[in-house]
Tab-separated table of C-alpha atoms in Angstrom:
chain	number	residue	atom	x	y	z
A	1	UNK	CA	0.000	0.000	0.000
A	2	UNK	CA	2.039	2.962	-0.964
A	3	UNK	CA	-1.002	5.497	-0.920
A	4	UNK	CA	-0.591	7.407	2.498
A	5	UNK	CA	-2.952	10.040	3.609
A	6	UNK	CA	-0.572	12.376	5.649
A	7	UNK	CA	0.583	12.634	9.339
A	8	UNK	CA	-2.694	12.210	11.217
A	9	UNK	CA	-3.855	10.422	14.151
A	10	UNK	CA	-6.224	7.886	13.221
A	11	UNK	CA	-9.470	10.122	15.023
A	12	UNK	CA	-8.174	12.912	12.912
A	13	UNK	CA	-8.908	11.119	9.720
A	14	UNK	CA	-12.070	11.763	7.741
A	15	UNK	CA	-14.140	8.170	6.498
A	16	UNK	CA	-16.759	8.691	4.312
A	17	UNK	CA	-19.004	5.794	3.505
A	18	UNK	CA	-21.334	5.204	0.134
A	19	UNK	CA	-24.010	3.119	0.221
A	20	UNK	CA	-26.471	3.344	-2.967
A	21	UNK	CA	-28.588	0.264	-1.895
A	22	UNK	CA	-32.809	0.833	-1.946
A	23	UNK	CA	-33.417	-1.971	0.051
A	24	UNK	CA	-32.370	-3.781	3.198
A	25	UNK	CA	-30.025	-6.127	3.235
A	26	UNK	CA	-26.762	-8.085	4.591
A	27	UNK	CA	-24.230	-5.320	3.020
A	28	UNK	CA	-26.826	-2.498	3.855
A	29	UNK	CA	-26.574	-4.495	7.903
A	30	UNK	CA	-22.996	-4.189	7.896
A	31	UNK	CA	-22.545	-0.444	6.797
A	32	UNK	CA	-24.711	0.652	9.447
A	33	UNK	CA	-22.825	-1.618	12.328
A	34	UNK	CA	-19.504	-0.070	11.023
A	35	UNK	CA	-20.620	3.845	10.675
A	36	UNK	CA	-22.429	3.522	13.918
A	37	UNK	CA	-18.972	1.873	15.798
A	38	UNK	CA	-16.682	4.581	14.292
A	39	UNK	CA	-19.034	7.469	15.488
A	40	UNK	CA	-19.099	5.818	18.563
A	41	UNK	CA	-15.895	5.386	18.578
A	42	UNK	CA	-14.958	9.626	17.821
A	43	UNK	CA	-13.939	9.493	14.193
A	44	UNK	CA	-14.870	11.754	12.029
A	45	UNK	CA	-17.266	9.063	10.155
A	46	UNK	CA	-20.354	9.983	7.331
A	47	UNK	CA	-22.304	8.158	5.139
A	48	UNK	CA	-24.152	9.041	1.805
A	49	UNK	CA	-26.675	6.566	1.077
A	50	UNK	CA	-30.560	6.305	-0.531
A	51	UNK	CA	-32.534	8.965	0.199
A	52	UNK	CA	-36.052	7.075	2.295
A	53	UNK	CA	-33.984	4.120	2.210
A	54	UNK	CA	-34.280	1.671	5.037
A	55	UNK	CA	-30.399	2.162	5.967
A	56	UNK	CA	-31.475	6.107	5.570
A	57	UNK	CA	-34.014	5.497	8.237
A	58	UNK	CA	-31.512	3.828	10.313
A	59	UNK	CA	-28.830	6.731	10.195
A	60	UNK	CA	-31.002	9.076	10.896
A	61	UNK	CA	-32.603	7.046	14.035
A	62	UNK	CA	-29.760	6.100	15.558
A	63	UNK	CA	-28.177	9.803	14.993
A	64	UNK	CA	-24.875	8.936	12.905
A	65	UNK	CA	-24.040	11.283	10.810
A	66	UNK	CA	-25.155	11.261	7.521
A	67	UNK	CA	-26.224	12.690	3.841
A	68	UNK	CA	-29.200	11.457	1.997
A	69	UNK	CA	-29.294	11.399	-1.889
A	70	UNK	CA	-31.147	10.539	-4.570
A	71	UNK	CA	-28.530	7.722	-6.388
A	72	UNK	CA	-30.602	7.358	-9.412
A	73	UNK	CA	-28.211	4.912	-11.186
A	74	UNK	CA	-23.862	4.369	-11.100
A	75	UNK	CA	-23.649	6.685	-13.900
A	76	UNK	CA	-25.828	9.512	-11.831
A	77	UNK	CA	-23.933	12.559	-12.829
A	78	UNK	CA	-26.205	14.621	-10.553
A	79	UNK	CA	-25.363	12.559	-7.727
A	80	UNK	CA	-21.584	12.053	-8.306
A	81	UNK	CA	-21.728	16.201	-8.368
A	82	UNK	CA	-23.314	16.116	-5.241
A	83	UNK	CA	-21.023	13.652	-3.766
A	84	UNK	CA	-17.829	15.362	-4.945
A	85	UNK	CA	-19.091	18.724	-2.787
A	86	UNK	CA	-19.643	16.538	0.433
A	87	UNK	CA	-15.954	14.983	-0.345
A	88	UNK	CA	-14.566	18.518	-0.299
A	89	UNK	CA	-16.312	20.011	2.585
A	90	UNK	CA	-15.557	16.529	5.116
A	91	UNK	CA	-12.131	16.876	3.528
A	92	UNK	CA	-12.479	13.299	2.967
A	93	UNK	CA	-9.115	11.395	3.628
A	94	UNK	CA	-10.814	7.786	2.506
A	95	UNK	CA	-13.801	6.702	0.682
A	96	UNK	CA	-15.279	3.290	1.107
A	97	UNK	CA	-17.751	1.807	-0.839
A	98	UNK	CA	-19.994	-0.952	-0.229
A	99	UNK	CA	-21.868	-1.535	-3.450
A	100	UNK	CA	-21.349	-1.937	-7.132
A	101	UNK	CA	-23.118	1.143	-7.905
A	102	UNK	CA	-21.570	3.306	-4.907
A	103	UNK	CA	-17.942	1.567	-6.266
A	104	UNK	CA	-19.077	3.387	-9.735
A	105	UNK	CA	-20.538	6.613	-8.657
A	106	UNK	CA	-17.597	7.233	-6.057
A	107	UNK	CA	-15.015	6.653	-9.289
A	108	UNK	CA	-17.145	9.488	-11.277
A	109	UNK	CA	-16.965	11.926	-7.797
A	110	UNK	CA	-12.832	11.625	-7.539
A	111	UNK	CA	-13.087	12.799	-11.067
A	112	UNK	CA	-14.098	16.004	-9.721
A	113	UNK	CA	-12.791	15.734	-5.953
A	114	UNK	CA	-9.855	13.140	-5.636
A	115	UNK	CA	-9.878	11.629	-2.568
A	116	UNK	CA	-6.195	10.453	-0.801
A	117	UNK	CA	-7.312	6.647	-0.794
A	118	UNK	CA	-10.448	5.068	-2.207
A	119	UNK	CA	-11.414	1.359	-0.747
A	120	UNK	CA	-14.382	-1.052	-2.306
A	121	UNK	CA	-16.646	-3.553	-0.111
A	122	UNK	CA	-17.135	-6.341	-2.744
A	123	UNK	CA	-19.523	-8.919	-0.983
A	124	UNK	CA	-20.607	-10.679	-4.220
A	125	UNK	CA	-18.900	-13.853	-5.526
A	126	UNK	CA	-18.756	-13.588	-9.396
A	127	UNK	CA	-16.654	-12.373	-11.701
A	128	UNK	CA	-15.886	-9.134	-12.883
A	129	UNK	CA	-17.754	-7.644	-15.881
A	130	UNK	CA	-15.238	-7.949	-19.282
A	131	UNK	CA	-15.539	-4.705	-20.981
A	132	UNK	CA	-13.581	-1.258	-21.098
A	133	UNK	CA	-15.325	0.650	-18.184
A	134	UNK	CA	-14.845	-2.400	-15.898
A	135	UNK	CA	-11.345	-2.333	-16.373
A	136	UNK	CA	-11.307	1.571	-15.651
A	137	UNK	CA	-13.488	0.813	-12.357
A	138	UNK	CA	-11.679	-1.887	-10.928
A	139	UNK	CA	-8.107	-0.742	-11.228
A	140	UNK	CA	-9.403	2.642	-9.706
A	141	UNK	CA	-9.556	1.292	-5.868
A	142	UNK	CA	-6.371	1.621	-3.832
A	143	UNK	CA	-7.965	-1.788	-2.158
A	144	UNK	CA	-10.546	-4.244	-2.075
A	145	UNK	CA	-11.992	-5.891	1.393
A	146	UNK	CA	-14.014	-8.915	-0.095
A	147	UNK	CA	-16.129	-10.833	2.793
A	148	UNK	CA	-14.851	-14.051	2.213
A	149	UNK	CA	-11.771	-15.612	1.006
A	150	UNK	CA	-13.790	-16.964	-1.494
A	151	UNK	CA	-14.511	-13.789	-3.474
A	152	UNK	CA	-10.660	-12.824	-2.925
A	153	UNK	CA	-10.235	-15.637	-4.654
A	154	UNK	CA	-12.235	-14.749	-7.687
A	155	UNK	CA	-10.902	-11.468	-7.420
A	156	UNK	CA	-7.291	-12.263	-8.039
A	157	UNK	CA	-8.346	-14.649	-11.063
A	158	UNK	CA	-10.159	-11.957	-12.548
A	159	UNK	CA	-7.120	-9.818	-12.540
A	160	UNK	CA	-6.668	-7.929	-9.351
A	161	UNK	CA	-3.501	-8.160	-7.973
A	162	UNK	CA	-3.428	-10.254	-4.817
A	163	UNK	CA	-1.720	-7.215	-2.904
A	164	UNK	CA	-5.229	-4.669	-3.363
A	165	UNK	CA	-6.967	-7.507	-1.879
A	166	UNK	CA	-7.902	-7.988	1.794
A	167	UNK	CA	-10.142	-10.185	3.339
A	168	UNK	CA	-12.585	-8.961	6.233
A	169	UNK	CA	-15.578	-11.347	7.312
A	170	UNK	CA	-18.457	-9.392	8.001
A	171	UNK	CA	-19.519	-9.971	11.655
A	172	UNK	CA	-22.417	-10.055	13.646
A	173	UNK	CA	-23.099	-7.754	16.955
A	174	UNK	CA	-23.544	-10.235	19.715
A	175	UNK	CA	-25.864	-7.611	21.864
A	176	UNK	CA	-28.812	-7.448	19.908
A	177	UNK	CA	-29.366	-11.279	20.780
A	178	UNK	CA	-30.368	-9.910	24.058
A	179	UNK	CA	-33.962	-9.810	25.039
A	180	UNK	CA	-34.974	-11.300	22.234
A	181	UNK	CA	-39.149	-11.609	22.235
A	182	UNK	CA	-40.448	-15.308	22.614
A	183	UNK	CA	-43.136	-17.311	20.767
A	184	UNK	CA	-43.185	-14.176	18.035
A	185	UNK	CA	-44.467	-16.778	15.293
A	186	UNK	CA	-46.712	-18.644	17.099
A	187	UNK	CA	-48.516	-15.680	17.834
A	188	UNK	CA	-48.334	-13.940	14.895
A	189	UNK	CA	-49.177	-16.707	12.400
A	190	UNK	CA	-51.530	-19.297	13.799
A	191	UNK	CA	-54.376	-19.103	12.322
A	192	UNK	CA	-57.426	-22.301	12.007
A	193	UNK	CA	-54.628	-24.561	13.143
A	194	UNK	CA	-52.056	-24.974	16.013
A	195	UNK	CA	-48.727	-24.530	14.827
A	196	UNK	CA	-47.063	-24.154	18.546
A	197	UNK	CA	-45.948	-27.926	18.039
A	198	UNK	CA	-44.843	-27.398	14.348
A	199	UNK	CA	-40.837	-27.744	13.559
A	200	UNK	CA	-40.186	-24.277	12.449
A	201	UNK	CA	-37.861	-23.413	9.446
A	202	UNK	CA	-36.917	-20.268	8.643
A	203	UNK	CA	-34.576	-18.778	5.719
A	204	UNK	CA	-34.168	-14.828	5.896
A	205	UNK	CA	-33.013	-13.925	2.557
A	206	UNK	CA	-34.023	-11.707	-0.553
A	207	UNK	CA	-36.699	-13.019	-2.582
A	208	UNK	CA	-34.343	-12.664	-5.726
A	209	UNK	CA	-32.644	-15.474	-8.052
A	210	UNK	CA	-29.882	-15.427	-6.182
A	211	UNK	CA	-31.383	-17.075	-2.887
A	212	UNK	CA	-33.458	-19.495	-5.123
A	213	UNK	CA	-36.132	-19.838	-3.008
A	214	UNK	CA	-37.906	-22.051	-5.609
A	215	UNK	CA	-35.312	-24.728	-5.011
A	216	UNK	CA	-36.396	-24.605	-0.959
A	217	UNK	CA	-39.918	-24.313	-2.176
A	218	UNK	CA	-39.599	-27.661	-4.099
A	219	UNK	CA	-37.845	-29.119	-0.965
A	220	UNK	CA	-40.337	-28.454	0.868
A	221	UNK	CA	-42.550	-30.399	-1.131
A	222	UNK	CA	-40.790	-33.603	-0.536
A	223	UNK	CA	-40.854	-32.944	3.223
A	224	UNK	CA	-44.446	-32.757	3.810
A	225	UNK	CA	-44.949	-35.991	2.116
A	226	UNK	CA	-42.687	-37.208	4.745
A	227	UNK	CA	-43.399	-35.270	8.037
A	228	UNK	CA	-46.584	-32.727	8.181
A	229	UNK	CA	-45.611	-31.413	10.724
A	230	UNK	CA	-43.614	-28.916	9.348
A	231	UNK	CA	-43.578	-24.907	8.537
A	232	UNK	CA	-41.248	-22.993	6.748
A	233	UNK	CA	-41.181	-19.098	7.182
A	234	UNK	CA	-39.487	-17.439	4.546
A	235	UNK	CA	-38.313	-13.810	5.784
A	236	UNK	CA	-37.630	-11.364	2.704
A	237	UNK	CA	-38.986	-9.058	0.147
A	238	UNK	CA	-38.371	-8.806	-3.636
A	239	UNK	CA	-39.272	-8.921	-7.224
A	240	UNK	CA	-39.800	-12.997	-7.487
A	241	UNK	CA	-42.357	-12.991	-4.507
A	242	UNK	CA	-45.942	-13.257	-6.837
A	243	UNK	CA	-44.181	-16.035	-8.477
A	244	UNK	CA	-43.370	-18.000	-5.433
A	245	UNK	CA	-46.633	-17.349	-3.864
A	246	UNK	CA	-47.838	-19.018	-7.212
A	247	UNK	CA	-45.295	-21.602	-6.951
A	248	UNK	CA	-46.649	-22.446	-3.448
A	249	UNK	CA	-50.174	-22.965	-3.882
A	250	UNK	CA	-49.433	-25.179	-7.254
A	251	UNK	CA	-47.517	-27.581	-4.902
A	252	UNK	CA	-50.533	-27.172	-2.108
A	253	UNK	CA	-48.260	-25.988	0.420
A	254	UNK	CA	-50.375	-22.723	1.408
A	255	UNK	CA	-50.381	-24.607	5.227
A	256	UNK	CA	-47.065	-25.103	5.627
A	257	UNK	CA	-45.173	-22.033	4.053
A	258	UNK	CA	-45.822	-18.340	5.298
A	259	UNK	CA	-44.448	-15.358	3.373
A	260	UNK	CA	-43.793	-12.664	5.719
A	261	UNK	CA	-42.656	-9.841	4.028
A	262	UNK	CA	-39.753	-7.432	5.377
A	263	UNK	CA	-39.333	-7.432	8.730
A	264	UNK	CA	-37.370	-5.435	11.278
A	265	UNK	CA	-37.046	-8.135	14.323
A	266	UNK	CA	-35.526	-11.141	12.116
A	267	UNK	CA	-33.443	-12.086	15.505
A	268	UNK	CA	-36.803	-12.447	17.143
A	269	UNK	CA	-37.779	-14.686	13.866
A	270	UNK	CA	-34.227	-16.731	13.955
A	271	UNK	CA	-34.451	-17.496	17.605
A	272	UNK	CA	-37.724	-18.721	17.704
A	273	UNK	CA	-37.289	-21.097	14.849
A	274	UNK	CA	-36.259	-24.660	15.063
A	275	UNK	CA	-34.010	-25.169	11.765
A	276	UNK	CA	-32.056	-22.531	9.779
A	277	UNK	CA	-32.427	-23.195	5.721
A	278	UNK	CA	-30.332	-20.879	3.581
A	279	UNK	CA	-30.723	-22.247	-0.957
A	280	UNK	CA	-28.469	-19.817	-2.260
A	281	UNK	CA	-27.326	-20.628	-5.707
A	282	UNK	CA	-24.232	-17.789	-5.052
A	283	UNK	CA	-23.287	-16.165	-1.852
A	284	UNK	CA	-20.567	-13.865	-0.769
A	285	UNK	CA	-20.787	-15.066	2.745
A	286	UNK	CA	-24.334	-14.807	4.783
A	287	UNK	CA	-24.606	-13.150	7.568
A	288	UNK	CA	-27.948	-14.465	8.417
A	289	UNK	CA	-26.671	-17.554	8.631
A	290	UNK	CA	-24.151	-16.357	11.524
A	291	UNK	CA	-27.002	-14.928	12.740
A	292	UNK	CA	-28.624	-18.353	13.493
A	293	UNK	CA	-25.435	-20.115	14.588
A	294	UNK	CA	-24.655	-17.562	17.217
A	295	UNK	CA	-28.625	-17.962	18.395
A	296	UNK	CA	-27.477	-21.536	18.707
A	297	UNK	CA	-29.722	-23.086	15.455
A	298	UNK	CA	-29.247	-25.705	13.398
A	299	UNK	CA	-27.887	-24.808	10.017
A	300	UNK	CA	-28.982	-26.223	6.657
A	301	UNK	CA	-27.125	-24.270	3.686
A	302	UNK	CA	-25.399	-24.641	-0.193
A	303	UNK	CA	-22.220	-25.365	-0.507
A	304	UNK	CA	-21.754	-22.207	-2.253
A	305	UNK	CA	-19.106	-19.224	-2.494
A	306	UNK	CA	-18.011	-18.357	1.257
A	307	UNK	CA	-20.540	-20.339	3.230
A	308	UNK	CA	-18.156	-22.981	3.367
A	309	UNK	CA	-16.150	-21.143	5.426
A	310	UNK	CA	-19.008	-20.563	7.776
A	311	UNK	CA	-19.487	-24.227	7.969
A	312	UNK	CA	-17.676	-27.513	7.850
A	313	UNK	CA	-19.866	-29.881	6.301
A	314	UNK	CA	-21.312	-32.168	9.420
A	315	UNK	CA	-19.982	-30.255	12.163
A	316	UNK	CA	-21.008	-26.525	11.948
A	317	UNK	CA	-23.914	-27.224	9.749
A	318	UNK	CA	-25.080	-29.368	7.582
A	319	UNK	CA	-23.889	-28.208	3.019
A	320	UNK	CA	-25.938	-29.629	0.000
A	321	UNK	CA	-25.299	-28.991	-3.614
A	322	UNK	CA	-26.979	-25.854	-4.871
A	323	UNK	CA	-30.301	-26.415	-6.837
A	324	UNK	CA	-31.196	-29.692	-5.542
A	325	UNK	CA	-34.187	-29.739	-3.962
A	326	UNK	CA	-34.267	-33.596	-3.305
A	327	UNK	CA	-30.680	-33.197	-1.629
A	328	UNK	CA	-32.260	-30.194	0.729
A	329	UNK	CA	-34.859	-32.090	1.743
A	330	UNK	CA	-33.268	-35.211	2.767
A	331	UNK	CA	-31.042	-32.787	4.825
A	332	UNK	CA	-33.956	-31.361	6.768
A	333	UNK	CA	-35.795	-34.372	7.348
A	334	UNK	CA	-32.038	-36.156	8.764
A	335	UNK	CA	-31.728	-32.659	11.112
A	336	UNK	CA	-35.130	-33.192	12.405
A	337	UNK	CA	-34.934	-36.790	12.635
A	338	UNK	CA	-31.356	-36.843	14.630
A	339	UNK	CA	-31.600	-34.675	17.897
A	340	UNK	CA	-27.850	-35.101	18.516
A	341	UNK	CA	-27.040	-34.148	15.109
A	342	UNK	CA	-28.784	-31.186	15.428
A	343	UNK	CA	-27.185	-30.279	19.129
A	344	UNK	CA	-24.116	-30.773	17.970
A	345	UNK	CA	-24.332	-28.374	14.814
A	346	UNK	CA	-25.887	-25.771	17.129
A	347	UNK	CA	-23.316	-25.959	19.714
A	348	UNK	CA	-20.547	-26.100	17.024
A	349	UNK	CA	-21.866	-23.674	15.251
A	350	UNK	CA	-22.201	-21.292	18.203
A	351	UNK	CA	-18.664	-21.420	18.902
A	352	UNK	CA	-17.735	-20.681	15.587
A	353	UNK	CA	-19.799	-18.003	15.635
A	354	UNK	CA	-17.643	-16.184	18.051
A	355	UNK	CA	-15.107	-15.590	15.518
A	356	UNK	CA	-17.462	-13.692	13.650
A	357	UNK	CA	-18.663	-10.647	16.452
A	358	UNK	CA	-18.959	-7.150	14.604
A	359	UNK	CA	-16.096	-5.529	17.001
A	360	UNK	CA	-13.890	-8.369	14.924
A	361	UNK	CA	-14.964	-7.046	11.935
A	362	UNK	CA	-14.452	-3.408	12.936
A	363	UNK	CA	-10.759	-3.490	14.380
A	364	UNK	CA	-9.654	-5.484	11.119
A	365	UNK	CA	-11.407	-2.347	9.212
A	366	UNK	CA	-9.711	0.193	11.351
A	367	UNK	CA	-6.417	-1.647	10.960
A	368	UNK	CA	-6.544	-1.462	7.274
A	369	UNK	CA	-7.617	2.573	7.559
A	370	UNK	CA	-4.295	3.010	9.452
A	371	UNK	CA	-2.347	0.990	7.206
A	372	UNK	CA	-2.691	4.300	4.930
A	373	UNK	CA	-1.335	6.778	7.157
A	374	UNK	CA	1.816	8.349	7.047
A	375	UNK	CA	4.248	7.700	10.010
């Protein structure tokens, strides 16, 4: 890292943050935890994100310093203006960005405002776009934390040199398991029938392509023919929801498979749930899923981008082969079937957990910050 921001002590340095994202999710999580440490912390921390955005909502409630925009796309030249002022007046000594778009729009504002060193949050594990602008974008970073080893990986093979790459696993903040309410689902969803003896799934995840919620869906499927006694509650919004609602009542599963929409207490969801289930056909790394370890649940997941190293096959969790409903479902059934299995997954899975608390996540972050200044 030869890029050094000047003699300052590390309070002294200015961090802005960009976050474009409209919605709420894992990356959106993790930008909040990190702005929100640093300002508790003393350091001169802001972040630009979606203006009415859930993470704008956030900010502003939990009174961390902030600017709200209208990022209408990564090419927003309006926006990148705007940005460029708020670099100027912070005298911004790094800008880190934690989304495709913000990685695109912050390039366009240090054509206008250059900022001393520029760092990307890449939390997605596929390859970089081939084309002329992608080459301009991604050699424009001074660095690049990726959230699992496993996008490092892809990162280097695409082209980035191993030495602008760091790794820093998102983390989870241990307090807000605290207090968590009880018997949230029971009392929220019953409805002509008793589910308070029901095994309770849950998966907490985007209803997008990505999470493939149609493979779990299908899954599901084969486990009511086995066991009716069964519900699966799939936490998440997004543009593929009509169609698995469709895809529900075609396999007559309207019993056993609630939809709840977005949802602000997802802890209070994960800890009163029996089983974990995460299809993902790709994921960077899943911090729901460290969510339910450290509540001490069973885990069910694809063996897909950095979840493995979340979970060792048959000891942290229990990995199947992405888009194989038949595969999920035998997985599920053994879980519920095996009590030990499933204590021993939960308590493994706890203690790895640990390794994964937000403060983790934070010092590594900070460590990298004052890797840039000058001595």
């Amino acid at each position: 890292m030869t890029k050094k921001i000047g003699k300052k002590i590390p309070e002294e340095i200015s961090i802005l943050h960009i976050n474009s994202a409209k919605e709420w999710r894992g990356g959106e999580k993790q930008t909040l935890l990190l702005a929100s440490s640093l300002h508790k912390k003393g350091y001169k921390s802001y972040c630009i994100c979606q203006k009415n955005s859930p993470l704008h909502r956030k900010l502003k409630n939990n009174n961390i310093p902030h600017f709200p925009i209208r990022i209408r796309s990564e090419f927003d030249l309006i926006a990148a203006i705007k940005i460029a002022r708020i670099i100027k007046n912070a005298g911004t000594d790094i800008l880190h960005m934690h989304t495709s778009h913000s990685h695109s729009i912050g390039l366009l504002s240090n054509l206008l405002c250059r900022v001393p060193v520029n760092i990307v949050s890449r939390r997605v594990d596929f390859s970089i776009r081939r084309n002329i602008f992608s080459r301009i974008k991604y050699s424009f970073p001074h660095i690049f934390i990726s959230v699992s080893n496993a996008i490092r990986d892809i990162l280097i093979q695409d082209g980035i040199p191993a030495k602008k790459v760091v790794t820093i696993y998102s983390g989870v903040d241990f307090d807000l398991y605290k207090n968590l309410r009880k018997d949230i689902l029971v009392k929220e969803f019953s409805t002509s029938e008793n589910i308070k003896d029901c095994i309770k799934l849950v998966n907490v995840a985007a209803l997008s392509l990505q999470k493939d919620h149609e493979t779990l869906i299908r899954a599901m499927d084969i486990v009511i023919k086995n066991n009716k006694n069964i519900i699966l509650f799939i936490v998440g919004e997004g543009d593929l929801k009509r169609d698995l609602i469709r895809l529900r009542h075609e396999l007559n599963l309207n019993d056993h498979i609630f939809f709840t929409g977005f949802r602000d207490d997802v802890l209070d969801i994960i800890g009163d749930s029996d089983i974990f289930v995460m299809s993902s056909r790709w994921e960077g790394l899943g911090t729901s899923i460290i969510d339910a370890m450290a509540l001490k649940k069973p885990v069910i997941a694809t063996r897909t981008g950095g979840i493995p190293e979340l979970i060792e096959d048959g000891v942290e969790g229990i990995l199947v082969e992405k888009e194989d409903p038949a595969a999920l479902a035998e997985s599920i059934l053994k879980v519920i079937k095996d009590r030990s299995l499933a204590q021993s997954i939960s308590e493994m899975g706890y203690n790895k957990a640990k390794a994964f608390s937000i403060e983790n996540t934070i010092n590594k972050t900070l460590e990298l910050y004052r890797s840039f200044i000058s001595v």
